[in-house]
GROMACS .gro file of C-alpha atoms in nm:
model
  121
    1UNK     CA    1   2.236   0.570  -0.205
    2UNK     CA    2   1.986   0.737   0.026
    3UNK     CA    3   1.857   0.535   0.318
    4UNK     CA    4   1.607   0.656   0.576
    5UNK     CA    5   1.511   0.464   0.888
    6UNK     CA    6   1.233   0.589   1.114
    7UNK     CA    7   1.163   0.504   1.475
    8UNK     CA    8   0.958   0.634   1.765
    9UNK     CA    9   0.601   0.566   1.667
   10UNK     CA   10   0.349   0.418   1.906
   11UNK     CA   11   0.010   0.458   2.068
   12UNK     CA   12  -0.095   0.747   2.288
   13UNK     CA   13  -0.411   0.906   2.415
   14UNK     CA   14  -0.534   1.234   2.277
   15UNK     CA   15  -0.337   1.522   2.418
   16UNK     CA   16  -0.024   1.315   2.451
   17UNK     CA   17   0.313   1.346   2.282
   18UNK     CA   18   0.541   1.135   2.067
   19UNK     CA   19   0.880   1.195   1.914
   20UNK     CA   20   0.983   1.044   1.583
   21UNK     CA   21   1.340   1.002   1.461
   22UNK     CA   22   1.482   0.935   1.118
   23UNK     CA   23   1.842   0.833   1.070
   24UNK     CA   24   1.957   0.927   0.723
   25UNK     CA   25   2.248   0.821   0.508
   26UNK     CA   26   2.343   0.944   0.164
   27UNK     CA   27   2.199   1.288   0.238
   28UNK     CA   28   2.389   1.606   0.163
   29UNK     CA   29   2.279   1.866   0.415
   30UNK     CA   30   2.255   2.204   0.251
   31UNK     CA   31   2.166   2.047  -0.082
   32UNK     CA   32   1.884   1.815   0.007
   33UNK     CA   33   1.552   1.879   0.172
   34UNK     CA   34   1.398   1.647   0.425
   35UNK     CA   35   1.060   1.611   0.583
   36UNK     CA   36   0.777   1.399   0.711
   37UNK     CA   37   0.454   1.295   0.550
   38UNK     CA   38   0.178   1.071   0.674
   39UNK     CA   39  -0.082   0.846   0.525
   40UNK     CA   40  -0.391   0.710   0.694
   41UNK     CA   41  -0.582   0.411   0.553
   42UNK     CA   42  -0.796   0.514   0.260
   43UNK     CA   43  -0.652   0.864   0.252
   44UNK     CA   44  -0.395   1.039   0.038
   45UNK     CA   45  -0.048   1.123   0.153
   46UNK     CA   46  -0.029   1.445   0.352
   47UNK     CA   47   0.286   1.648   0.394
   48UNK     CA   48   0.335   1.722   0.763
   49UNK     CA   49   0.657   1.919   0.801
   50UNK     CA   50   0.985   1.976   0.625
   51UNK     CA   51   1.318   2.152   0.622
   52UNK     CA   52   1.441   2.289   0.293
   53UNK     CA   53   1.801   2.310   0.172
   54UNK     CA   54   1.834   2.652   0.340
   55UNK     CA   55   1.726   2.514   0.676
   56UNK     CA   56   1.386   2.678   0.668
   57UNK     CA   57   1.104   2.490   0.835
   58UNK     CA   58   0.753   2.453   0.701
   59UNK     CA   59   0.444   2.288   0.841
   60UNK     CA   60   0.101   2.178   0.732
   61UNK     CA   61  -0.172   2.398   0.876
   62UNK     CA   62  -0.319   2.097   1.054
   63UNK     CA   63  -0.008   2.050   1.270
   64UNK     CA   64   0.136   2.400   1.300
   65UNK     CA   65   0.187   2.493   1.662
   66UNK     CA   66   0.173   2.130   1.774
   67UNK     CA   67   0.454   1.962   1.579
   68UNK     CA   68   0.818   2.067   1.558
   69UNK     CA   69   1.069   1.944   1.304
   70UNK     CA   70   1.440   1.957   1.369
   71UNK     CA   71   1.760   1.797   1.251
   72UNK     CA   72   2.095   1.711   1.400
   73UNK     CA   73   2.345   1.708   1.116
   74UNK     CA   74   2.617   1.560   1.334
   75UNK     CA   75   2.395   1.259   1.403
   76UNK     CA   76   2.243   1.252   1.052
   77UNK     CA   77   1.904   1.248   1.219
   78UNK     CA   78   1.576   1.421   1.150
   79UNK     CA   79   1.321   1.455   1.428
   80UNK     CA   80   0.952   1.527   1.459
   81UNK     CA   81   0.823   1.624   1.802
   82UNK     CA   82   0.448   1.583   1.814
   83UNK     CA   83   0.253   1.742   2.099
   84UNK     CA   84  -0.118   1.777   2.172
   85UNK     CA   85  -0.188   1.478   1.951
   86UNK     CA   86  -0.538   1.427   1.817
   87UNK     CA   87  -0.712   1.112   1.692
   88UNK     CA   88  -0.698   1.256   1.340
   89UNK     CA   89  -0.317   1.247   1.362
   90UNK     CA   90  -0.338   0.867   1.347
   91UNK     CA   91  -0.144   0.749   1.042
   92UNK     CA   92   0.173   0.587   0.917
   93UNK     CA   93   0.445   0.850   0.930
   94UNK     CA   94   0.725   0.850   0.677
   95UNK     CA   95   1.056   1.031   0.665
   96UNK     CA   96   1.136   1.158   0.317
   97UNK     CA   97   1.417   1.333   0.132
   98UNK     CA   98   1.497   1.471  -0.211
   99UNK     CA   99   1.736   1.699  -0.395
  100UNK     CA  100   1.437   1.862  -0.566
  101UNK     CA  101   1.260   2.068  -0.300
  102UNK     CA  102   0.992   2.212  -0.526
  103UNK     CA  103   0.725   1.983  -0.388
  104UNK     CA  104   0.618   1.875  -0.042
  105UNK     CA  105   0.758   1.583   0.158
  106UNK     CA  106   0.483   1.361   0.023
  107UNK     CA  107   0.640   1.405  -0.322
  108UNK     CA  108   1.005   1.345  -0.232
  109UNK     CA  109   1.173   1.057  -0.412
  110UNK     CA  110   1.324   0.887  -0.111
  111UNK     CA  111   1.132   0.764   0.191
  112UNK     CA  112   1.171   0.527   0.483
  113UNK     CA  113   0.961   0.227   0.574
  114UNK     CA  114   0.733   0.428   0.800
  115UNK     CA  115   0.638   0.419   1.165
  116UNK     CA  116   0.282   0.391   1.295
  117UNK     CA  117   0.131   0.660   1.515
  118UNK     CA  118  -0.204   0.584   1.678
  119UNK     CA  119  -0.392   0.839   1.887
  120UNK     CA  120  -0.695   0.724   2.082
  121UNK     CA  121  -0.971   0.948   2.210
   0.00000   0.00000   0.00000
């Protein structure tokens, strides 16, 4: 059974940084893909960043150059370092995982409970 637990959200001013963590269980590294998606009120889910089963990273255009995804297999933890945050980054952020990596993180079958990120101007 896959379980994902996020932490690290909070409130910051524009230009600030936050780091999210996701502790995963039931994941098979090398077979599964993991990532982050976000959802703001009234908006659709948006894939933010992911790591595929080959360890390749991918990012949404809106966050490329500002966000960095990484994972520590020994700690079963996925990270998202967010720098130069903007008010439009405000959303609930979810960690997600799946064996099927054909879609983006917003389509993965497993997700955590989410952690809120709020960026004020």
